[in-house]
XYZ file of C-alpha atoms in Angstrom:
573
model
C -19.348 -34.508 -20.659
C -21.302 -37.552 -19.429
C -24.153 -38.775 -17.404
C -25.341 -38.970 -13.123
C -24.337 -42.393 -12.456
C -26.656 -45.269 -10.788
C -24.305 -47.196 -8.653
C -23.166 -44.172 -6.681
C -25.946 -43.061 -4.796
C -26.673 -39.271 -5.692
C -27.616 -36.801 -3.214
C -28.650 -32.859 -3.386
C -24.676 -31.380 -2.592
C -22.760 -34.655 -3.888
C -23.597 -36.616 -7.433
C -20.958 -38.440 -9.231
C -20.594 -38.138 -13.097
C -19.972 -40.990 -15.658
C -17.292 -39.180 -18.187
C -17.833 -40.085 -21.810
C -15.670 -41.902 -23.403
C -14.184 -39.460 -25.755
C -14.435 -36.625 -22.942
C -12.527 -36.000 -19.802
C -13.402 -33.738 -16.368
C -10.310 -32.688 -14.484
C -10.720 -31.371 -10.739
C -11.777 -28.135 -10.611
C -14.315 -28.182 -13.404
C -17.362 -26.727 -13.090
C -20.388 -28.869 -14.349
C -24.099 -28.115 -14.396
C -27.174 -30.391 -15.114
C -30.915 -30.363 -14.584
C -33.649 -32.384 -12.560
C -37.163 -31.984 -14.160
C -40.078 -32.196 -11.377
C -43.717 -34.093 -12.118
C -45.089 -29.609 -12.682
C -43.029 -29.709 -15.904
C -39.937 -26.851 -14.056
C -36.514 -27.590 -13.860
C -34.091 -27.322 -11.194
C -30.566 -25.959 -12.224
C -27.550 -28.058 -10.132
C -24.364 -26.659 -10.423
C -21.403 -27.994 -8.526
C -17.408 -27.992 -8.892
C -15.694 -31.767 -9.323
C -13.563 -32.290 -6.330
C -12.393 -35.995 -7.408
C -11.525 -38.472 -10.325
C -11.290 -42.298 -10.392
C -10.877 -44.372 -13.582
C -10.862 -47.831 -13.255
C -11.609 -51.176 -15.049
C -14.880 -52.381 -14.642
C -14.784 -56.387 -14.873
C -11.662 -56.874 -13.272
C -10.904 -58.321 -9.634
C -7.356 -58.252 -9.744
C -4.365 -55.925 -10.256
C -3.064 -58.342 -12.626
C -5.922 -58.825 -14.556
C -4.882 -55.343 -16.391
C -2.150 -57.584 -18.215
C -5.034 -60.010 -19.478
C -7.599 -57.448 -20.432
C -4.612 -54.864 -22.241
C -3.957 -58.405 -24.335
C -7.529 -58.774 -24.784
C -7.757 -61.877 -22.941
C -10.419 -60.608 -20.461
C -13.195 -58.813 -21.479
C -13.278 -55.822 -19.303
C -14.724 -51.725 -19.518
C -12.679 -48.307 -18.471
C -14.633 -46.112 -17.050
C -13.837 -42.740 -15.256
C -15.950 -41.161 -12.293
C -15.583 -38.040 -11.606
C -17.257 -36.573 -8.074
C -18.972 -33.296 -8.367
C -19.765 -31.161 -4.716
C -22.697 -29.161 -5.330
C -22.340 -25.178 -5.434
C -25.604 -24.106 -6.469
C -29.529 -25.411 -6.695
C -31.672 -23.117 -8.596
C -34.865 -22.649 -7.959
C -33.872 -23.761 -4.058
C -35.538 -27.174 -4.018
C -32.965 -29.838 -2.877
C -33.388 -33.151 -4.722
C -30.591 -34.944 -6.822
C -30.089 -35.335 -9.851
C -31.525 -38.693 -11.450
C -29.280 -41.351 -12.455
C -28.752 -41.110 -16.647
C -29.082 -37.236 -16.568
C -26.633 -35.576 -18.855
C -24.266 -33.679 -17.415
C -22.389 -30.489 -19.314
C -19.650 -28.408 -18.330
C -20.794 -24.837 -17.525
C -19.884 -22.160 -18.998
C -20.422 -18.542 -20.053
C -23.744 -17.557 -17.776
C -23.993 -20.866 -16.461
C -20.273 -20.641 -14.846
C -20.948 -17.292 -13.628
C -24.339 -18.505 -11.848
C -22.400 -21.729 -10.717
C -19.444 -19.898 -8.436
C -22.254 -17.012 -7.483
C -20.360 -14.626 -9.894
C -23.797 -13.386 -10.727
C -24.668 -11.830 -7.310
C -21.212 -9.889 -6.589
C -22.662 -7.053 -8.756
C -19.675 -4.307 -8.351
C -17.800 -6.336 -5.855
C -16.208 -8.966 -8.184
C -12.937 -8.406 -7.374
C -10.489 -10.549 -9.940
C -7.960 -13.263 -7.691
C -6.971 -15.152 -10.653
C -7.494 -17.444 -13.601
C -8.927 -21.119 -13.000
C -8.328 -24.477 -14.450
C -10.633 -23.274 -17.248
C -8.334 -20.344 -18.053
C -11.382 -17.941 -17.205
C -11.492 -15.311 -14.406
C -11.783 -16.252 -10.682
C -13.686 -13.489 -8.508
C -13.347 -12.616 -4.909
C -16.835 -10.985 -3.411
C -14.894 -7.573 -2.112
C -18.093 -7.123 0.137
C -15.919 -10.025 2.588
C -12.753 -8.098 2.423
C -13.769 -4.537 2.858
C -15.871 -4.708 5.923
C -19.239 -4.581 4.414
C -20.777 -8.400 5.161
C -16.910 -9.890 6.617
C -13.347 -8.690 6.060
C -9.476 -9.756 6.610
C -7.660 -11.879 4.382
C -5.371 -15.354 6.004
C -2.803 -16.515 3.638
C -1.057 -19.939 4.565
C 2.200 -21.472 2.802
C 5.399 -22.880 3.193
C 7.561 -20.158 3.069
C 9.946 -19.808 -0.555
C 7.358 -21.680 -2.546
C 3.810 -20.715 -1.782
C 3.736 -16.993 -3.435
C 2.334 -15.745 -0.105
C 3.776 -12.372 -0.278
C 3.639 -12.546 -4.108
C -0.500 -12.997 -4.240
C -0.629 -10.390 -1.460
C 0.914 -7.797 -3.417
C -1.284 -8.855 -6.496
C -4.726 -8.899 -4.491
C -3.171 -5.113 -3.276
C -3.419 -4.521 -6.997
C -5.962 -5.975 -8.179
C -8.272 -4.086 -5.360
C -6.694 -0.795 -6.571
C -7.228 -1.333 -9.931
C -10.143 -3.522 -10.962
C -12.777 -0.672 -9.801
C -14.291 -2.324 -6.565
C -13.395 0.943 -4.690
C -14.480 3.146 -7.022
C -13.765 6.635 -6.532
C -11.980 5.867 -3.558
C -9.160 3.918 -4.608
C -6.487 7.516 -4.673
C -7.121 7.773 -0.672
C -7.170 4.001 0.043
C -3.865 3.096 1.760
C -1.455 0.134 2.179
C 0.802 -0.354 4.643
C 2.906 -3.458 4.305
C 6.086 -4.318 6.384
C 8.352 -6.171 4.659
C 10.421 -9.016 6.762
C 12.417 -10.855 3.875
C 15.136 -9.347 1.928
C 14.114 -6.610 0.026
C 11.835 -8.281 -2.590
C 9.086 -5.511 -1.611
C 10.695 -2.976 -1.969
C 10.378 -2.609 -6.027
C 6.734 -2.392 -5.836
C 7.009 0.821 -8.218
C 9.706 -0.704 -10.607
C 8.284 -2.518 -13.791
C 9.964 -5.944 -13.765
C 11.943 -6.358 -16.811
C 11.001 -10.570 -17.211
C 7.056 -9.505 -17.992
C 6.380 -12.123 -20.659
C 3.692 -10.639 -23.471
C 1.622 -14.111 -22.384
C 1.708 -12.937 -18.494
C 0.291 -9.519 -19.697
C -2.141 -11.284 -21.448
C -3.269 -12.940 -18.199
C -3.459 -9.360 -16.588
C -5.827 -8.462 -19.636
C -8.099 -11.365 -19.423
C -8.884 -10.215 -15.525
C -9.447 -6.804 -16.267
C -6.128 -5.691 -14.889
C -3.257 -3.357 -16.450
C 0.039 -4.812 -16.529
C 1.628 -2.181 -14.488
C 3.761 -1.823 -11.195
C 2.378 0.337 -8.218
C 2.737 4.475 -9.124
C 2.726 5.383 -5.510
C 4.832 3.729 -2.736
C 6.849 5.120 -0.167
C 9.393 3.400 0.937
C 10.791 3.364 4.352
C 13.871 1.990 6.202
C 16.174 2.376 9.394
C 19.149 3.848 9.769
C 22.456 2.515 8.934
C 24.094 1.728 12.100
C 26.954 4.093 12.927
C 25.923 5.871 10.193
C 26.056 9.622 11.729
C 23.794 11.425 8.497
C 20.551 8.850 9.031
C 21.165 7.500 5.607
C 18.456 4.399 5.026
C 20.110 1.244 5.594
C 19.402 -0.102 2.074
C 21.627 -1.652 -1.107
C 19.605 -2.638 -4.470
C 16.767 0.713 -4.084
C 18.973 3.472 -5.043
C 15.782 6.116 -4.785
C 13.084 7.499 -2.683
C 13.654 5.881 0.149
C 13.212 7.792 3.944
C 14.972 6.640 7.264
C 12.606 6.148 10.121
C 13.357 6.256 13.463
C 11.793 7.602 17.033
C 13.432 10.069 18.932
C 13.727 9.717 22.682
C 10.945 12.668 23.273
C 8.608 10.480 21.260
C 9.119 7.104 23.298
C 8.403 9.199 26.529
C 5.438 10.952 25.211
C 3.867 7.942 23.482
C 4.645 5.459 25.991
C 6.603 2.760 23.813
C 7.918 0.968 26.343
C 5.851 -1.836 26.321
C 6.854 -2.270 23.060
C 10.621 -3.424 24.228
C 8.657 -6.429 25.633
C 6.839 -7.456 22.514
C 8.314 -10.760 21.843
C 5.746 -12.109 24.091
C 5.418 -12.397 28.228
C 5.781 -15.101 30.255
C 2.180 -15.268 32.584
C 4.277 -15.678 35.341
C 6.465 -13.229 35.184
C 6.234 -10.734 37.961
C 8.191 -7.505 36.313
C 5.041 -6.848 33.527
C 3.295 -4.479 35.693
C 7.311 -2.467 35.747
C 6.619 -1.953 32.559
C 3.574 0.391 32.810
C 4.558 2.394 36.007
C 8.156 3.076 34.392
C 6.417 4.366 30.968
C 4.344 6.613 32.823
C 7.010 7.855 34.714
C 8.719 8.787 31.451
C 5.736 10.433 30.063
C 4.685 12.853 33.190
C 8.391 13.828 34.061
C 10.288 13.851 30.592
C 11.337 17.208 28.929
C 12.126 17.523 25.585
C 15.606 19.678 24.541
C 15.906 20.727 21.479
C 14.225 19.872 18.293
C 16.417 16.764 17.665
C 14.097 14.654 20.148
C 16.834 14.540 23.703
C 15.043 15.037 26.977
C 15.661 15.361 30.759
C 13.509 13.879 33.147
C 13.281 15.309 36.404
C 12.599 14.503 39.870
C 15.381 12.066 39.268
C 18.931 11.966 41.614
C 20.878 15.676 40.728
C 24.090 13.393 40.184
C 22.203 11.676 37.149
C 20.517 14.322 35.723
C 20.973 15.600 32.127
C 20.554 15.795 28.569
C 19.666 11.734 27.361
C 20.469 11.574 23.629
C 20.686 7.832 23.248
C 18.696 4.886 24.566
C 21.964 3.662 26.036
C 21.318 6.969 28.538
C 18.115 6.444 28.733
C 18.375 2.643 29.996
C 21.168 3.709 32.078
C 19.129 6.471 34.007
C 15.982 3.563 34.659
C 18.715 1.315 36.150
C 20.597 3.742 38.383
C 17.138 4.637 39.697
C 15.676 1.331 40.242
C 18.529 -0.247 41.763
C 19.125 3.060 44.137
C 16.057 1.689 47.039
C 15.917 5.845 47.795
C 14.857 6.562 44.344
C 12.884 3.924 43.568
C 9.918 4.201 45.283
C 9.526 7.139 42.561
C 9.128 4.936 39.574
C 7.265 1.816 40.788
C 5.151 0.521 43.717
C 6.840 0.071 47.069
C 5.725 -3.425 47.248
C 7.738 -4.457 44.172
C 10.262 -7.150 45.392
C 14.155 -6.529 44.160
C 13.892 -9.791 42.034
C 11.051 -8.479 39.535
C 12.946 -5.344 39.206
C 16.402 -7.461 38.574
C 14.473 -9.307 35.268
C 13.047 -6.207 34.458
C 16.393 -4.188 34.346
C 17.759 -7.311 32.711
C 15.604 -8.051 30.017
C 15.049 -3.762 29.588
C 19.266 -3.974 29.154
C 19.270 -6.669 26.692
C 17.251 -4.055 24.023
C 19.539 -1.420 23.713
C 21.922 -2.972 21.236
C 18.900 -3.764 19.236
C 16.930 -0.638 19.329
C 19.356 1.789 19.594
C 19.527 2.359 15.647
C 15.890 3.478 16.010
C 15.273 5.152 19.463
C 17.961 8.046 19.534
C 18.163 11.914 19.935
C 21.758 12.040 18.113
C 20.812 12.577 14.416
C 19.400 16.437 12.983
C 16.009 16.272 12.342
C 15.099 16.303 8.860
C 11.453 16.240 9.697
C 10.796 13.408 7.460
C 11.814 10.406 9.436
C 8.353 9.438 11.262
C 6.381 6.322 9.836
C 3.818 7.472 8.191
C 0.835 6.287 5.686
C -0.539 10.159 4.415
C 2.486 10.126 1.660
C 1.367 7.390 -0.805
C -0.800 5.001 -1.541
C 1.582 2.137 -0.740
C 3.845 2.817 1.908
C 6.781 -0.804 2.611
C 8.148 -0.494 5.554
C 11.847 -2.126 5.612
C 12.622 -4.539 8.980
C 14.540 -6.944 6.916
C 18.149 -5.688 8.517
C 16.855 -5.306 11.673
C 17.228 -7.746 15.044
C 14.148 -9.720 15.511
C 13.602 -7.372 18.704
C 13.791 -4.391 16.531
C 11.465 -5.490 14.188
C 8.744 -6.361 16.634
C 9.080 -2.994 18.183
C 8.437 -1.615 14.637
C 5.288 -3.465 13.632
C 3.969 -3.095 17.087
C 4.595 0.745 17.609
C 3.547 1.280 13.713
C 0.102 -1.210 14.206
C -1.015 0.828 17.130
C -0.393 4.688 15.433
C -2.584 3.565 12.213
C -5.542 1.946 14.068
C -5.085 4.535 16.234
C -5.546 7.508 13.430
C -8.530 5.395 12.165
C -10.272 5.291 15.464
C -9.792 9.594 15.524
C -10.666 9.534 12.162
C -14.340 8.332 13.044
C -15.098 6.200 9.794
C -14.441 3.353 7.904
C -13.729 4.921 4.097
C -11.141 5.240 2.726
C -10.039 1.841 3.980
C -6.164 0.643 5.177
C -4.949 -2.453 4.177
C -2.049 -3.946 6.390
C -0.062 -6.310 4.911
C 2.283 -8.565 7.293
C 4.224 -11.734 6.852
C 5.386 -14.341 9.457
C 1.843 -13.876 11.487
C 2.476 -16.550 13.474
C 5.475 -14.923 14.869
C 3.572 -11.709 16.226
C 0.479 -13.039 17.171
C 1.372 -16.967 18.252
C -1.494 -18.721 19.420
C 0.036 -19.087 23.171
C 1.429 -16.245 25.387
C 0.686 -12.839 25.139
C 2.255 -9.294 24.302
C 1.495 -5.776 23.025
C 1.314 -6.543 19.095
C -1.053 -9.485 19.551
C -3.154 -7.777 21.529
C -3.385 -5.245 18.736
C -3.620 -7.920 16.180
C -6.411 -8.718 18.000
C -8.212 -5.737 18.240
C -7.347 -5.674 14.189
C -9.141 -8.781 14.017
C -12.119 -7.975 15.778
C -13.097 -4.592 15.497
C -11.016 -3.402 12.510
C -13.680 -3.959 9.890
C -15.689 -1.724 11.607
C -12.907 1.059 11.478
C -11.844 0.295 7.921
C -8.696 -1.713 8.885
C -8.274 -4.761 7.001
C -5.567 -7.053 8.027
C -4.108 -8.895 4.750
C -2.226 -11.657 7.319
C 0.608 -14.309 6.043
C 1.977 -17.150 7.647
C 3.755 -20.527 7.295
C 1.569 -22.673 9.753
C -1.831 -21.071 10.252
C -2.042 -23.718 12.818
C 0.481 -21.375 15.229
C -1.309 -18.103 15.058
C -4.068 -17.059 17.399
C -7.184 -18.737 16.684
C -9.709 -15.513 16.874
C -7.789 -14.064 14.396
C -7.757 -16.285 11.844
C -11.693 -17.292 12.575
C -11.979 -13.342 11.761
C -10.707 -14.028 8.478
C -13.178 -14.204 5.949
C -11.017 -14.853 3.285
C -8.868 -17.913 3.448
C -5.887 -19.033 1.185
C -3.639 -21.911 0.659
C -0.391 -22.044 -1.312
C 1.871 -24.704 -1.453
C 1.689 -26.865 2.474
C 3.872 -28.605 4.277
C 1.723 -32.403 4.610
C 2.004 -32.484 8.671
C 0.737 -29.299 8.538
C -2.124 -29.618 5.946
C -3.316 -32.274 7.996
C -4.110 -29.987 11.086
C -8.099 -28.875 11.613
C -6.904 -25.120 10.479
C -7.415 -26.510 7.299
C -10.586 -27.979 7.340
C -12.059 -25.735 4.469
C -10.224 -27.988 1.819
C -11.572 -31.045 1.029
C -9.484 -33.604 1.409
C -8.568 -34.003 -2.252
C -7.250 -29.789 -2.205
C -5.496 -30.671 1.204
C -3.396 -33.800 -0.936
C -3.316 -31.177 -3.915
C -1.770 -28.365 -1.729
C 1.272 -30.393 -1.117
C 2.467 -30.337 -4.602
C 1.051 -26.783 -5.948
C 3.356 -25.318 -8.015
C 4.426 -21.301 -6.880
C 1.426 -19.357 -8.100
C -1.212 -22.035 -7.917
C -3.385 -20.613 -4.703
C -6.629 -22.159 -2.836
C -9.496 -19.662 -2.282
C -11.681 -20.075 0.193
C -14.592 -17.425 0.668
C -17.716 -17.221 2.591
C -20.028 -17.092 -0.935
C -19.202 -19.960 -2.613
C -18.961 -23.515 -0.510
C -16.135 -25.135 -2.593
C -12.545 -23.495 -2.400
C -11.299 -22.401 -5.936
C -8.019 -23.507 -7.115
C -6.476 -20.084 -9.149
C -3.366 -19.008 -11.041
C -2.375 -15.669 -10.268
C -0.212 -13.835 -12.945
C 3.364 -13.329 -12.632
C 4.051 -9.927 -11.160
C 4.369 -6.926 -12.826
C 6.492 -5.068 -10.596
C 9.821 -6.310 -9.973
C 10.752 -8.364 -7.007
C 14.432 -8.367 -6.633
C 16.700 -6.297 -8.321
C 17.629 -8.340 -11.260
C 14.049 -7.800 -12.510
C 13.987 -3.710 -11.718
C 12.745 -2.140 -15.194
C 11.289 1.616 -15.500
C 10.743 3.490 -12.295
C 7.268 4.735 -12.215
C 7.012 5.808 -8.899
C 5.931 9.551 -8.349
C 7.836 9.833 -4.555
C 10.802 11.196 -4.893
C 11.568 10.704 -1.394
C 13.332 12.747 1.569
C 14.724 15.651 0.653
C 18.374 15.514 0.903
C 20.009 16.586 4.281
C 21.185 20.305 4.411
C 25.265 20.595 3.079
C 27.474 21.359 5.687
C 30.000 23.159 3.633
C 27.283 25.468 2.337
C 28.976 29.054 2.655
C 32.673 28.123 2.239
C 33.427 28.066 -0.960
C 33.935 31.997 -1.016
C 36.394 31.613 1.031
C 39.770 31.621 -0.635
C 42.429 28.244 -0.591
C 44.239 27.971 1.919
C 47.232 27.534 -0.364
């Protein structure tokens, strides 16, 4: 492809290439040459070009182009192209000498060149590069084993973020890096946008025969996902539970949680989840009113209503709603008999005013899924055992609603995985908008769990598979958790912020023009980012693109007839 040039001063991670005349380098390409030593070996350098000048060599001024295009100025093109080293083998760090031919690698050479030679089982396919050949992930840096945690960054519409999520989902279930466990590995994604997720097992329809190509050259099938459950809430007012959906017309399940669970598991904290103020006074409420719930609740029925006693006689009762329920709290907090009862004596009438307050403002949103009024069906409880995939719907919920969701939901799974006592089979959670449930300033009950996540969920096989607009918003422990880092397409202001310091600063310009699909990979093995092309999806992702159904849930069963028995009975005319 060309030769180390002498007038840029080589160094063991950074040479700069002279390109032939009748050859070109693009960014991206990998390149390998050699350095012999005065013992007769050779040392193998490998690196990845992260730049490209051409320029006229002879000329001093822009408008000297004119005069040297008309052959009036004797003047030479040439075209540098800067390489960042990936790779010295056998490790002895010199550069390469000025005049050495350089080649682009391929084959073997490529492989050794990105480390695609040590990932043994683990290569997990991400993509295609610039050279149309397969990019690898090392799974061993998602999966626990040496790192784990994936952060994907993007401006939201045009980066693919949830797009390249759902095709690393596949890709991990498919290319063989689990190995016998891939049946009991489990995804649990939530999905905040429309309902573009919730096709996962439809083929999509606009599969081109060159996109399955693609899938073939990775080692992938061209499929959709075989087992997803899907999830969503209630339609509101909707007496029968029926999912509050429009384009899925199948196996879908309401979810909701019935007023015995929030007493018993102590949800109340997650009212407040859209983060607390440090100096508000009414937090501490929050706990002493939850565990009032919990000790003195009574569950009626099998539909989920309660009683709680030790409350006033006049307000006692079956609760079926959370309307009840938040009416109960604030008769006996602002009664000063009762309520000494529910919190400490020393809490001033002002904390319990915002508490009451802010506790009021979340029954219109939360109603739909805290209630006792619906027959239980026994299949409305979030829940990953069912299927592989399980999407969990939030996209017609209030913001408050949806927090409550991921919050309550986040803390059930890691808490299964803690009882379960091991890492295998592993959970993948998949959530957009990261920056909106675990912001880098304030606190509240998800972050703290997105924390925990972060920190110790490679160790309990929970792998957090994180999306967000501005990585520069979210927490910064959880995205330094992240072993795996990804770029779409950036907003400039924000790819200029230290978040993104793993790009060199020719990716950084790049990432503000990437075109959807185009992704940056960033992972712990290799010390260039790789700039992929994922293929287009293979399951649908809205409704104009639903195909075959391949899905194998067939969802709830449907609710019991309540005319069953009459029609023996005669007319009535």
């Amino acid at each position: 492809m060309g030769l180390v040039v002498g007038t840029v001063a080589a160094s063991p991670l950074e040479f700069s290439v002279g390109v032939a005349p009748d050859q070109f380098l693009q960014l991206d390409d990998v390149v390998v040459t050699r350095r012999s030593l005065p013992d007769g070996s050779q040392v193998r350098i490998a690196g990845v070009v992260t730049n490209v000048e051409a320029g006229h060599e002879g000329a001093r001024f822009a408008s000297d182009v004119f005069l040297i295009e008309q052959g009036a100025l004797p003047a030479e093109v040439s075209e540098v192209a800067e390489v960042t080293v990936t790779r010295v083998e056998p490790e002895v760090y010199v550069p390469p000498r000025p005049g050495t031919a350089v080649a682009r690698a391929a084959g073997v050479e490529r492989d050794a060149a990105l480390y695609f030679d040590t990932m043994g089982e683990a290569k997990l396919p991400v993509g295609l590069g610039r050279d149309g050949q397969p990019v690898y992930l090392n799974f061993e840096f998602v999966d626990g084993t040496r790192g784990g945690h994936v952060s994907i960054s993007g401006v939201s519409g045009i980066a693919t973020k949830t797009s390249f999520a759902t095709f690393l989902l596949h890709s991990i279930f498919n290319s063989g890096v689990l190995h016998g466990e891939a049946h009991n590995t489990k995804a649990l994604i939530f999905s905040v946008k429309g309902e573009d997720l919730l096709f996962l097992d439809y083929a999509n329809s606009r599969l081109t025969d060159e996109q399955r190509a693609r899938y073939g050259l990775l080692g992938l099938p061209a499929s959709s996902f075989r087992n997803v459950a899907v999830f969503a809430p209630p339609r509101p007012g909707d007496s029968s539970g029926t999912p509050d959906v429009r384009a899925r017309d199948r196996a879908v399940s309401p979810f909701y949680w019935t007023l015995a669970e929030f007493c018993e598991q102590e949800l109340m904290p997650f009212v407040f989840a859209d983060g607390e103020d440090e100096r508000s006074q009414y937090t501490m409420l929050v706990s002493q009113v939850a565990a009032r719930l919990r000790r003195d609740h009574t569950r009626v029925g099998a539909d989920g209503a309660v009683t709680v006693t030790g409350v006033d006689p006049g307000r006692g009762g079956q609760l079926r709603s959370f309307d009840q329920l938040v009416g109960l709290i604030e008769d006996e907090l602002l009664d000063e008999d009762t309520r000494r009862d529910w919190v400490a004596g020393s809490t001033s009438t002002g904390s319990v005013n915002a508490f009451l307050r802010r506790l009021r403002s979340a029954v219109r949103p939360l109603s739909t899924i805290i209630r006792a009024d619906l027959k239980d069906r026994g299949d409305r409880s979030l829940s990953t055992s069912r299927a592989q995939v399980t999407v969990v719907d939030l996209h017609n919920l209030p913001d408050r609603a949806q927090r409550f969701v991921v919050g309550v939901s986040l803390r059930q799974e890691f808490r299964r995985k803690e009882e379960q006592g091991t890492a295998r089979p592993l959970m993948f959670i998949v959530l957009d908008e990261l920056n909106k449930y675990a912001p880098r300033d304030g606190d509240s009950p998800i972050k703290q769990i997105l924390l925990d996540v972060a920190e110790r969920g490679r160790s309990l096989g929970v792998i957090l598979i994180g999306a967000q607009q501005t990585a520069s918003e979210v927490e910064r422990r959880i995205v330094a958790n992240c072993s795996v880092r990804v770029a779409g397409r950036l907003d400039p202001a924000e790819a200029s912020r230290p978040e993104y310091g793993y790009l060199p600063p020719a990716q950084r310009q790049r990432a503000t023009i990437a075109k959807p699909g185009t992704m940056f990979v960033s992972q712990p093995d290799i010390p260039v980012p790789l700039a992929i092309e994922f293929p287009f999806p293979a399951w649908a992702t809205r409704p104009a693109e639903k195909g075959t159904w391949t899905g194998v849930d067939d969802g709830p069963a449907p609710p019991e007839d309540p005319f069953t028995g009459l029609d023996d009975d005669p007319p009535p005319f």
